[in-house]
Amino acid sequence: MKRRTPEKRSDGGVILGIETSCDDTCAALVTSGGEIRSNVIASQGLLHARYGGVVPEIASRRHLELVDAVVADALERAGARLEDVETVAVTQGPGLIGALLVGLSSAKALAATRRLPLVAVDHLHGHVTASMLGPGSIQPPYLCLVASGGHTFLARVEEPSSYAVLGQTLDDAAGEAFDKGARLLGLGYPGGPELDRLARDGDPEAFSFPRSAPGELDFSFSGLKTALLYRLRDEPGADRADLAASYQRAIVEALVARTRTALEREGLERLAIGGGVAANSELRAAVEQLGVAVWVPPTELCTDNAAMIAGAARFVEPLEYPGYLALDAAARMA
Ligand code: KG4
Ligand code: ZN
């Protein structure tokens, strides 16, 4: 994919970003200089809570109902009009195909009616470069740990237009491990924040959970939830807060150990974290102890959002009208 550097873009241009890869309907306005003018996130969390996970068909329908209003809200909060938008950026993938198609179709329509360029953004590129937005942002080279409900990986960012994946989960994502663990502990969905809260009252040393090491920089979390399942079966009276704290400790230690190894191996001195799990209180505290400069984004830039999509678009070559009309969403990116 052809990329471009931020210097090539004229000053003052506003990018409208749209993100609908999973269960959040998001729109944002970001300037070419990386200033976030608005960042609207309409979460569908409660809609899916009763099913214990995201139902793709329901997510797509809800995106369709919300996307126009969310875009209008993002414009209004930025004090901007559609005429002020210079470029439209949208998540092309990876994600739920039906959900992605809603955002992509909206973006095409918004761009095509005004013959604006469109930027197709890799959702993960968005997470990796979220740390480059706003005041106090970090610059490459840095290591980025992305841990969300759908993805967990370590990336080396040498320049803002690309990233190299150094290691990733071979099974469940870290957020998935949190959600599945929370479900076993009888907590609500999404379980990460609730497990985080419960763990504060527990002893992280009370139970020992497996730390699987599938590769130097890879992760594996599926054995962990099975261990919790067996523990609950064998010891039904076990203290829930102790279980939550010990389970969380195992996930955080796995993330932090690989991050430390990657920093050392790659000789990097800066670290950014992103993805929903970056909101975890124990992980946030643990990465501060790594002895490198750490960029821990505010929660609204960790979880899925459109500001990171518009932000990443600054470093990607735009597609001109009408070329992008044939663009398709991709459940998996090449
Ligand atoms: O990035 P995100 O909003 O959506 C995906 O792209 O997946 O991440 C959502 C994930 C969920 O699994 C949720 O349980 C987890 O992030 N999460 C947390 C916390 N807040 C959100 N996990 C652990 N501790 C938290 N405080
Ligand atoms: Zn995400």
mmCIF file of C-alpha atoms and ligand atoms in Angstrom:
data_model
loop_
_atom_site.group_PDB
_atom_site.id
_atom_site.type_symbol
_atom_site.label_atom_id
_atom_site.label_comp_id
_atom_site.label_asym_id
_atom_site.label_seq_id
_atom_site.Cartn_x
_atom_site.Cartn_y
_atom_site.Cartn_z
ATOM 1 C CA MET A 1 0.000 0.000 0.000
ATOM 2 C CA LYS A 2 1.269 3.444 -0.855
ATOM 3 C CA ARG A 3 1.713 5.737 2.118
ATOM 4 C CA ARG A 4 2.352 9.365 2.467
ATOM 5 C CA THR A 5 4.053 11.475 5.061
ATOM 6 C CA PRO A 6 2.130 14.144 7.015
ATOM 7 C CA GLU A 7 4.290 16.931 5.576
ATOM 8 C CA LYS A 8 2.718 16.410 2.169
ATOM 9 C CA ARG A 9 -0.741 17.370 3.382
ATOM 10 C CA SER A 10 -1.773 21.018 3.370
ATOM 11 C CA ASP A 11 -2.324 22.658 6.731
ATOM 12 C CA GLY A 12 -5.800 23.190 8.109
ATOM 13 C CA GLY A 13 -7.416 20.230 6.356
ATOM 14 C CA VAL A 14 -9.941 18.389 8.463
ATOM 15 C CA ILE A 15 -10.297 14.633 8.245
ATOM 16 C CA LEU A 16 -13.622 12.981 9.025
ATOM 17 C CA GLY A 17 -13.017 9.482 10.392
ATOM 18 C CA ILE A 18 -15.622 6.707 10.568
ATOM 19 C CA GLU A 19 -15.142 3.424 12.451
ATOM 20 C CA THR A 20 -17.693 0.586 12.595
ATOM 21 C CA SER A 21 -15.561 -2.560 12.714
ATOM 22 C CA CYS A 22 -17.191 -4.126 15.761
ATOM 23 C CA ASP A 23 -19.864 -2.891 18.167
ATOM 24 C CA ASP A 24 -19.096 0.819 18.522
ATOM 25 C CA THR A 25 -20.410 3.342 16.005
ATOM 26 C CA CYS A 26 -17.726 6.046 15.879
ATOM 27 C CA ALA A 27 -17.048 9.301 14.041
ATOM 28 C CA ALA A 28 -14.375 11.923 14.667
ATOM 29 C CA LEU A 29 -12.843 15.049 13.246
ATOM 30 C CA VAL A 30 -9.060 15.299 13.354
ATOM 31 C CA THR A 31 -6.845 17.973 11.806
ATOM 32 C CA SER A 32 -3.876 17.177 9.596
ATOM 33 C CA GLY A 33 -1.695 18.201 12.538
ATOM 34 C CA GLY A 34 -3.219 15.507 14.748
ATOM 35 C CA GLU A 35 -5.508 17.711 16.834
ATOM 36 C CA ILE A 36 -8.703 15.911 17.833
ATOM 37 C CA ARG A 37 -11.628 18.270 17.270
ATOM 38 C CA SER A 38 -14.287 15.710 18.177
ATOM 39 C CA ASN A 39 -14.403 11.991 18.939
ATOM 40 C CA VAL A 40 -17.894 10.499 19.214
ATOM 41 C CA ILE A 41 -18.378 6.895 20.310
ATOM 42 C CA ALA A 42 -21.864 5.376 20.410
ATOM 43 C CA SER A 43 -21.342 2.122 22.258
ATOM 44 C CA GLN A 44 -23.652 -0.802 21.560
ATOM 45 C CA GLY A 45 -22.376 -2.611 24.661
ATOM 46 C CA LEU A 46 -25.718 -2.823 26.430
ATOM 47 C CA LEU A 47 -27.450 -4.070 23.299
ATOM 48 C CA HIS A 48 -25.171 -7.120 23.155
ATOM 49 C CA ALA A 49 -24.837 -7.633 26.923
ATOM 50 C CA ARG A 50 -27.773 -10.017 27.161
ATOM 51 C CA TYR A 51 -26.093 -12.344 24.630
ATOM 52 C CA GLY A 52 -22.747 -12.282 26.458
ATOM 53 C CA GLY A 53 -20.919 -11.121 23.343
ATOM 54 C CA VAL A 54 -21.260 -9.169 20.123
ATOM 55 C CA VAL A 55 -23.930 -10.494 17.742
ATOM 56 C CA PRO A 56 -22.695 -9.492 14.245
ATOM 57 C CA GLU A 57 -26.097 -9.098 12.604
ATOM 58 C CA ILE A 58 -27.415 -6.930 15.448
ATOM 59 C CA ALA A 59 -24.240 -4.829 15.333
ATOM 60 C CA SER A 60 -24.638 -4.158 11.586
ATOM 61 C CA ARG A 61 -28.259 -3.106 11.945
ATOM 62 C CA ARG A 62 -27.474 -0.809 14.840
ATOM 63 C CA HIS A 63 -24.575 0.813 12.937
ATOM 64 C CA LEU A 64 -27.025 1.520 10.127
ATOM 65 C CA GLU A 65 -29.428 3.223 12.543
ATOM 66 C CA LEU A 66 -26.713 5.263 14.248
ATOM 67 C CA VAL A 67 -24.073 6.182 11.705
ATOM 68 C CA ASP A 68 -25.666 9.341 10.250
ATOM 69 C CA ALA A 69 -26.465 10.749 13.685
ATOM 70 C CA VAL A 70 -22.975 9.959 14.982
ATOM 71 C CA VAL A 71 -21.340 11.717 11.999
ATOM 72 C CA ALA A 72 -23.648 14.724 12.493
ATOM 73 C CA ASP A 73 -22.748 14.785 16.183
ATOM 74 C CA ALA A 74 -19.009 14.651 15.432
ATOM 75 C CA LEU A 75 -19.367 17.628 13.057
ATOM 76 C CA GLU A 76 -21.431 19.598 15.545
ATOM 77 C CA ARG A 77 -19.077 18.991 18.454
ATOM 78 C CA ALA A 78 -16.171 20.143 16.303
ATOM 79 C CA GLY A 79 -18.095 23.257 15.310
ATOM 80 C CA ALA A 80 -17.656 22.184 11.691
ATOM 81 C CA ARG A 81 -19.840 21.589 8.654
ATOM 82 C CA LEU A 82 -19.547 18.902 6.030
ATOM 83 C CA GLU A 83 -18.074 21.552 3.711
ATOM 84 C CA ASP A 84 -15.080 21.857 6.063
ATOM 85 C CA VAL A 85 -14.119 18.220 5.596
ATOM 86 C CA GLU A 86 -11.186 17.732 3.245
ATOM 87 C CA THR A 87 -10.768 13.975 3.446
ATOM 88 C CA VAL A 88 -12.947 11.066 4.582
ATOM 89 C CA ALA A 89 -11.200 8.197 6.378
ATOM 90 C CA VAL A 90 -12.829 4.878 7.157
ATOM 91 C CA THR A 91 -11.901 1.511 8.637
ATOM 92 C CA GLN A 92 -11.646 -1.015 5.813
ATOM 93 C CA GLY A 93 -10.849 -3.966 8.129
ATOM 94 C CA PRO A 94 -10.225 -6.187 9.967
ATOM 95 C CA GLY A 95 -13.530 -6.673 11.710
ATOM 96 C CA LEU A 96 -17.086 -7.918 11.280
ATOM 97 C CA ILE A 97 -17.798 -7.744 7.569
ATOM 98 C CA GLY A 98 -21.399 -6.493 7.826
ATOM 99 C CA ALA A 99 -20.436 -3.885 10.417
ATOM 100 C CA LEU A 100 -17.495 -2.671 8.311
ATOM 101 C CA LEU A 101 -19.701 -2.368 5.228
ATOM 102 C CA VAL A 102 -22.003 0.117 6.949
ATOM 103 C CA GLY A 103 -19.124 2.492 7.758
ATOM 104 C CA LEU A 104 -17.505 2.025 4.365
ATOM 105 C CA SER A 105 -20.737 2.701 2.479
ATOM 106 C CA SER A 106 -21.415 5.840 4.521
ATOM 107 C CA ALA A 107 -17.879 7.074 3.978
ATOM 108 C CA LYS A 108 -18.094 6.466 0.227
ATOM 109 C CA ALA A 109 -21.398 8.337 0.033
ATOM 110 C CA LEU A 110 -20.102 11.291 2.057
ATOM 111 C CA ALA A 111 -16.903 11.486 0.025
ATOM 112 C CA ALA A 112 -18.404 10.843 -3.419
ATOM 113 C CA THR A 113 -21.125 13.477 -3.214
ATOM 114 C CA ARG A 114 -18.419 16.109 -2.751
ATOM 115 C CA ARG A 115 -15.713 14.356 -4.817
ATOM 116 C CA LEU A 116 -13.465 14.203 -1.764
ATOM 117 C CA PRO A 117 -10.568 11.775 -1.450
ATOM 118 C CA LEU A 118 -11.161 8.706 0.697
ATOM 119 C CA VAL A 119 -8.599 6.906 2.858
ATOM 120 C CA ALA A 120 -9.092 3.204 3.602
ATOM 121 C CA VAL A 121 -7.563 2.555 7.026
ATOM 122 C CA ASP A 122 -6.356 -0.659 8.636
ATOM 123 C CA HIS A 123 -8.048 -0.744 12.068
ATOM 124 C CA LEU A 124 -4.853 -2.039 13.683
ATOM 125 C CA HIS A 125 -2.804 0.769 12.153
ATOM 126 C CA GLY A 126 -5.284 3.031 13.938
ATOM 127 C CA HIS A 127 -4.639 1.371 17.318
ATOM 128 C CA VAL A 128 -0.869 1.444 16.743
ATOM 129 C CA THR A 129 -0.789 5.163 15.896
ATOM 130 C CA ALA A 130 -3.426 6.323 18.421
ATOM 131 C CA SER A 131 -0.449 7.174 20.605
ATOM 132 C CA MET A 132 0.623 9.808 18.064
ATOM 133 C CA LEU A 133 -2.508 11.920 18.548
ATOM 134 C CA GLY A 134 -3.019 14.930 20.732
ATOM 135 C CA PRO A 135 -0.685 16.878 22.987
ATOM 136 C CA GLY A 136 2.223 14.966 24.518
ATOM 137 C CA SER A 137 2.138 12.305 21.825
ATOM 138 C CA ILE A 138 5.160 10.098 21.191
ATOM 139 C CA GLN A 139 7.073 9.796 17.952
ATOM 140 C CA PRO A 140 8.612 6.716 16.331
ATOM 141 C CA PRO A 141 10.580 4.636 16.858
ATOM 142 C CA TYR A 142 8.546 2.951 19.581
ATOM 143 C CA LEU A 143 7.094 -0.361 20.621
ATOM 144 C CA CYS A 144 3.318 -0.638 20.755
ATOM 145 C CA LEU A 145 1.366 -3.216 22.723
ATOM 146 C CA VAL A 146 -2.182 -3.494 21.408
ATOM 147 C CA ALA A 147 -4.506 -5.594 23.555
ATOM 148 C CA SER A 148 -8.211 -5.513 22.780
ATOM 149 C CA GLY A 149 -11.194 -7.826 22.617
ATOM 150 C CA GLY A 150 -10.265 -8.918 19.117
ATOM 151 C CA HIS A 151 -6.487 -8.514 18.920
ATOM 152 C CA THR A 152 -3.343 -8.813 20.983
ATOM 153 C CA PHE A 153 0.032 -8.071 19.443
ATOM 154 C CA LEU A 154 3.335 -6.253 19.808
ATOM 155 C CA ALA A 155 4.399 -3.968 16.975
ATOM 156 C CA ARG A 156 7.544 -2.068 16.175
ATOM 157 C CA VAL A 157 6.737 1.358 14.765
ATOM 158 C CA GLU A 158 9.665 2.773 12.838
ATOM 159 C CA GLU A 159 7.687 5.367 10.913
ATOM 160 C CA PRO A 160 4.033 6.419 11.253
ATOM 161 C CA SER A 161 2.955 4.922 7.943
ATOM 162 C CA SER A 162 3.599 1.301 8.854
ATOM 163 C CA TYR A 163 4.237 -1.169 11.652
ATOM 164 C CA ALA A 164 5.893 -4.560 11.971
ATOM 165 C CA VAL A 165 4.172 -7.203 14.088
ATOM 166 C CA LEU A 166 6.764 -8.823 16.352
ATOM 167 C CA GLY A 167 4.462 -11.231 18.158
ATOM 168 C CA GLN A 168 0.772 -11.913 18.616
ATOM 169 C CA THR A 169 -1.736 -14.121 20.318
ATOM 170 C CA LEU A 170 -2.036 -17.605 18.905
ATOM 171 C CA ASP A 171 -5.548 -18.100 20.270
ATOM 172 C CA ASP A 172 -7.694 -15.748 22.404
ATOM 173 C CA ALA A 173 -7.077 -12.013 22.615
ATOM 174 C CA ALA A 174 -6.297 -10.602 26.064
ATOM 175 C CA GLY A 175 -9.664 -8.803 26.194
ATOM 176 C CA GLU A 176 -11.384 -12.055 25.282
ATOM 177 C CA ALA A 177 -9.570 -13.736 28.186
ATOM 178 C CA PHE A 178 -10.846 -10.987 30.486
ATOM 179 C CA ASP A 179 -14.387 -11.305 29.128
ATOM 180 C CA LYS A 180 -14.451 -15.113 29.352
ATOM 181 C CA GLY A 181 -12.939 -15.082 32.848
ATOM 182 C CA ALA A 182 -15.475 -12.488 33.970
ATOM 183 C CA ARG A 183 -18.291 -14.594 32.599
ATOM 184 C CA LEU A 184 -17.068 -17.648 34.543
ATOM 185 C CA LEU A 185 -16.973 -15.464 37.662
ATOM 186 C CA GLY A 186 -20.574 -14.411 37.068
ATOM 187 C CA LEU A 187 -19.736 -10.820 36.140
ATOM 188 C CA GLY A 188 -21.468 -8.784 33.421
ATOM 189 C CA TYR A 189 -20.395 -8.103 29.830
ATOM 190 C CA PRO A 190 -18.011 -6.662 28.811
ATOM 191 C CA GLY A 191 -16.195 -8.307 31.644
ATOM 192 C CA GLY A 192 -12.794 -6.570 31.559
ATOM 193 C CA PRO A 193 -13.766 -3.474 33.532
ATOM 194 C CA GLU A 194 -15.795 -5.503 36.055
ATOM 195 C CA LEU A 195 -13.024 -8.030 36.599
ATOM 196 C CA ASP A 196 -10.574 -5.138 36.989
ATOM 197 C CA ARG A 197 -12.834 -3.651 39.678
ATOM 198 C CA LEU A 198 -13.345 -6.944 41.551
ATOM 199 C CA ALA A 199 -9.616 -7.712 41.440
ATOM 200 C CA ARG A 200 -8.874 -4.606 43.530
ATOM 201 C CA ASP A 201 -10.384 -6.357 46.561
ATOM 202 C CA GLY A 202 -8.516 -9.611 45.998
ATOM 203 C CA ASP A 203 -5.100 -11.161 46.592
ATOM 204 C CA PRO A 204 -3.253 -11.687 43.271
ATOM 205 C CA GLU A 205 -1.049 -14.343 44.901
ATOM 206 C CA ALA A 206 -3.954 -16.415 46.232
ATOM 207 C CA PHE A 207 -4.142 -18.746 43.237
ATOM 208 C CA SER A 208 -1.575 -19.741 40.693
ATOM 209 C CA PHE A 209 -2.692 -19.668 37.076
ATOM 210 C CA PRO A 210 -0.609 -20.944 34.149
ATOM 211 C CA ARG A 211 1.670 -18.557 32.238
ATOM 212 C CA SER A 212 1.971 -20.205 28.861
ATOM 213 C CA ALA A 213 4.893 -19.158 26.691
ATOM 214 C CA PRO A 214 4.187 -20.252 23.111
ATOM 215 C CA GLY A 215 7.056 -18.194 21.695
ATOM 216 C CA GLU A 216 9.416 -15.440 22.735
ATOM 217 C CA LEU A 217 6.979 -12.682 21.754
ATOM 218 C CA ASP A 218 3.739 -14.579 21.173
ATOM 219 C CA PHE A 219 0.816 -14.954 23.555
ATOM 220 C CA SER A 220 -1.636 -17.701 24.429
ATOM 221 C CA PHE A 221 -4.573 -17.126 26.747
ATOM 222 C CA SER A 222 -6.950 -19.995 26.063
ATOM 223 C CA GLY A 223 -5.424 -22.288 28.715
ATOM 224 C CA LEU A 224 -5.987 -19.641 31.340
ATOM 225 C CA LYS A 225 -9.763 -19.626 31.146
ATOM 226 C CA THR A 226 -9.795 -23.424 31.246
ATOM 227 C CA ALA A 227 -7.682 -23.270 34.419
ATOM 228 C CA LEU A 228 -10.193 -20.859 35.952
ATOM 229 C CA LEU A 229 -13.060 -23.114 34.926
ATOM 230 C CA TYR A 230 -11.431 -26.116 36.663
ATOM 231 C CA ARG A 231 -10.589 -24.048 39.724
ATOM 232 C CA LEU A 232 -14.218 -22.966 40.095
ATOM 233 C CA ARG A 233 -15.392 -26.564 39.617
ATOM 234 C CA ASP A 234 -12.921 -27.988 42.155
ATOM 235 C CA GLU A 235 -13.279 -25.189 44.695
ATOM 236 C CA PRO A 236 -16.781 -23.710 44.372
ATOM 237 C CA GLY A 237 -16.368 -21.685 47.571
ATOM 238 C CA ALA A 238 -13.166 -19.963 46.411
ATOM 239 C CA ASP A 239 -13.078 -16.217 47.035
ATOM 240 C CA ARG A 240 -14.174 -14.470 43.811
ATOM 241 C CA ALA A 241 -12.073 -11.366 44.373
ATOM 242 C CA ASP A 242 -8.948 -13.508 44.966
ATOM 243 C CA LEU A 243 -9.722 -15.475 41.802
ATOM 244 C CA ALA A 244 -10.224 -12.261 39.809
ATOM 245 C CA ALA A 245 -6.990 -10.739 41.140
ATOM 246 C CA SER A 246 -4.942 -13.888 40.434
ATOM 247 C CA TYR A 247 -6.462 -14.335 36.986
ATOM 248 C CA GLN A 248 -5.811 -10.702 36.089
ATOM 249 C CA ARG A 249 -2.240 -10.989 37.385
ATOM 250 C CA ALA A 250 -1.613 -13.911 34.994
ATOM 251 C CA ILE A 251 -2.848 -11.903 31.971
ATOM 252 C CA VAL A 252 -0.973 -8.751 32.918
ATOM 253 C CA GLU A 253 2.253 -10.641 33.638
ATOM 254 C CA ALA A 254 2.081 -12.349 30.245
ATOM 255 C CA LEU A 255 1.599 -9.004 28.498
ATOM 256 C CA VAL A 256 4.308 -7.218 30.457
ATOM 257 C CA ALA A 257 6.891 -10.030 30.190
ATOM 258 C CA ARG A 258 6.657 -10.109 26.352
ATOM 259 C CA THR A 259 6.697 -6.323 26.231
ATOM 260 C CA ARG A 260 9.897 -6.230 28.292
ATOM 261 C CA THR A 261 11.523 -8.851 26.053
ATOM 262 C CA ALA A 262 10.522 -6.943 22.910
ATOM 263 C CA LEU A 263 11.884 -3.647 24.256
ATOM 264 C CA GLU A 264 15.211 -5.303 25.066
ATOM 265 C CA ARG A 265 15.461 -7.323 21.877
ATOM 266 C CA GLU A 266 14.569 -4.368 19.637
ATOM 267 C CA GLY A 267 16.570 -1.837 21.609
ATOM 268 C CA LEU A 268 13.556 0.477 21.905
ATOM 269 C CA GLU A 269 13.206 3.068 24.620
ATOM 270 C CA ARG A 270 9.626 4.175 24.087
ATOM 271 C CA LEU A 271 6.423 2.226 24.627
ATOM 272 C CA ALA A 272 2.820 2.944 23.748
ATOM 273 C CA ILE A 273 -0.118 0.781 24.760
ATOM 274 C CA GLY A 274 -3.531 0.636 23.134
ATOM 275 C CA GLY A 275 -6.707 -1.386 22.738
ATOM 276 C CA GLY A 276 -9.450 -1.769 25.343
ATOM 277 C CA VAL A 277 -7.249 -3.749 27.745
ATOM 278 C CA ALA A 278 -4.927 -0.734 27.998
ATOM 279 C CA ALA A 279 -7.656 0.659 30.274
ATOM 280 C CA ASN A 280 -6.790 -2.038 32.824
ATOM 281 C CA SER A 281 -5.512 -0.481 36.033
ATOM 282 C CA GLU A 282 -2.950 -3.187 36.846
ATOM 283 C CA LEU A 283 -1.517 -3.175 33.305
ATOM 284 C CA ARG A 284 -1.248 0.623 33.307
ATOM 285 C CA ALA A 285 0.638 0.549 36.596
ATOM 286 C CA ALA A 286 2.866 -2.359 35.516
ATOM 287 C CA VAL A 287 4.091 -0.790 32.265
ATOM 288 C CA GLU A 288 5.167 2.300 34.199
ATOM 289 C CA GLN A 289 7.705 0.058 35.970
ATOM 290 C CA LEU A 290 9.445 -1.031 32.765
ATOM 291 C CA GLY A 291 12.022 1.749 32.902
ATOM 292 C CA VAL A 292 11.164 3.255 29.502
ATOM 293 C CA ALA A 293 9.075 6.273 28.518
ATOM 294 C CA VAL A 294 5.484 5.062 28.336
ATOM 295 C CA TRP A 295 2.532 6.591 26.523
ATOM 296 C CA VAL A 296 -0.714 5.419 28.083
ATOM 297 C CA PRO A 297 -3.589 6.939 26.140
ATOM 298 C CA PRO A 298 -6.852 8.154 27.653
ATOM 299 C CA THR A 299 -9.495 5.420 27.607
ATOM 300 C CA GLU A 300 -11.419 6.925 24.694
ATOM 301 C CA LEU A 301 -8.338 6.493 22.500
ATOM 302 C CA CYS A 302 -7.637 2.955 23.791
ATOM 303 C CA THR A 303 -10.987 1.438 22.950
ATOM 304 C CA ASP A 304 -12.337 1.520 19.402
ATOM 305 C CA ASN A 305 -12.734 5.090 18.185
ATOM 306 C CA ALA A 306 -12.693 7.049 14.945
ATOM 307 C CA ALA A 307 -10.085 9.616 16.016
ATOM 308 C CA MET A 308 -7.407 6.927 15.680
ATOM 309 C CA ILE A 309 -8.740 6.071 12.195
ATOM 310 C CA ALA A 310 -8.655 9.719 11.050
ATOM 311 C CA GLY A 311 -5.246 10.024 12.748
ATOM 312 C CA ALA A 312 -3.776 7.022 10.919
ATOM 313 C CA ALA A 313 -5.236 8.307 7.633
ATOM 314 C CA ARG A 314 -2.737 11.174 7.772
ATOM 315 C CA PHE A 315 -0.052 8.652 6.880
ATOM 316 C CA VAL A 316 -1.858 6.714 4.133
ATOM 317 C CA GLU A 317 -2.167 7.614 0.438
ATOM 318 C CA PRO A 318 -5.781 8.696 -0.252
ATOM 319 C CA LEU A 319 -7.868 7.228 -3.063
ATOM 320 C CA GLU A 320 -9.372 9.714 -5.487
ATOM 321 C CA TYR A 321 -12.967 9.787 -6.740
ATOM 322 C CA PRO A 322 -14.323 7.644 -8.371
ATOM 323 C CA GLY A 323 -11.681 4.959 -7.811
ATOM 324 C CA TYR A 324 -12.805 4.171 -4.280
ATOM 325 C CA LEU A 325 -16.407 3.411 -5.234
ATOM 326 C CA ALA A 326 -15.384 -0.190 -5.942
ATOM 327 C CA LEU A 327 -13.523 -0.539 -2.635
ATOM 328 C CA ASP A 328 -14.589 -3.497 -0.515
ATOM 329 C CA ALA A 329 -14.440 -4.088 3.232
ATOM 330 C CA ALA A 330 -12.092 -6.823 4.461
ATOM 331 C CA ALA A 331 -12.809 -9.057 7.441
ATOM 332 C CA ARG A 332 -9.057 -9.782 7.436
ATOM 333 C CA MET A 333 -6.423 -7.464 6.078
ATOM 334 C CA ALA A 334 -3.613 -8.726 3.873
HETATM 335 O O1 KG4 B 1 -10.520 -2.114 21.843
HETATM 336 P P1 KG4 B 1 -11.853 -2.576 22.321
HETATM 337 O O2 KG4 B 1 -12.836 -1.512 22.771
HETATM 338 O O3 KG4 B 1 -12.619 -3.373 21.251
HETATM 339 C C1 KG4 B 1 -12.008 -4.306 20.421
HETATM 340 O O4 KG4 B 1 -11.468 -3.884 19.351
HETATM 341 O O5 KG4 B 1 -12.028 -5.470 20.806
HETATM 342 O O6 KG4 B 1 -11.567 -3.585 23.497
HETATM 343 C C2 KG4 B 1 -12.602 -4.167 24.241
HETATM 344 C C3 KG4 B 1 -11.993 -5.145 25.224
HETATM 345 C C4 KG4 B 1 -13.029 -5.997 25.921
HETATM 346 O O7 KG4 B 1 -12.603 -7.333 25.883
HETATM 347 C C5 KG4 B 1 -13.022 -5.453 27.352
HETATM 348 O O8 KG4 B 1 -13.357 -6.410 28.325
HETATM 349 C C6 KG4 B 1 -11.578 -4.999 27.498
HETATM 350 O O9 KG4 B 1 -11.263 -4.432 26.254
HETATM 351 N N1 KG4 B 1 -11.408 -4.044 28.582
HETATM 352 C C7 KG4 B 1 -10.709 -4.284 29.715
HETATM 353 C C8 KG4 B 1 -10.857 -3.151 30.545
HETATM 354 N N2 KG4 B 1 -11.636 -2.239 29.875
HETATM 355 C C9 KG4 B 1 -11.959 -2.804 28.677
HETATM 356 N N3 KG4 B 1 -10.000 -5.359 30.084
HETATM 357 C C10 KG4 B 1 -9.401 -5.299 31.286
HETATM 358 N N4 KG4 B 1 -9.501 -4.265 32.134
HETATM 359 C C11 KG4 B 1 -10.210 -3.174 31.817
HETATM 360 N N5 KG4 B 1 -10.297 -2.154 32.669
HETATM 361 ZN ZN ZN B 2 -10.027 -2.361 18.074
#
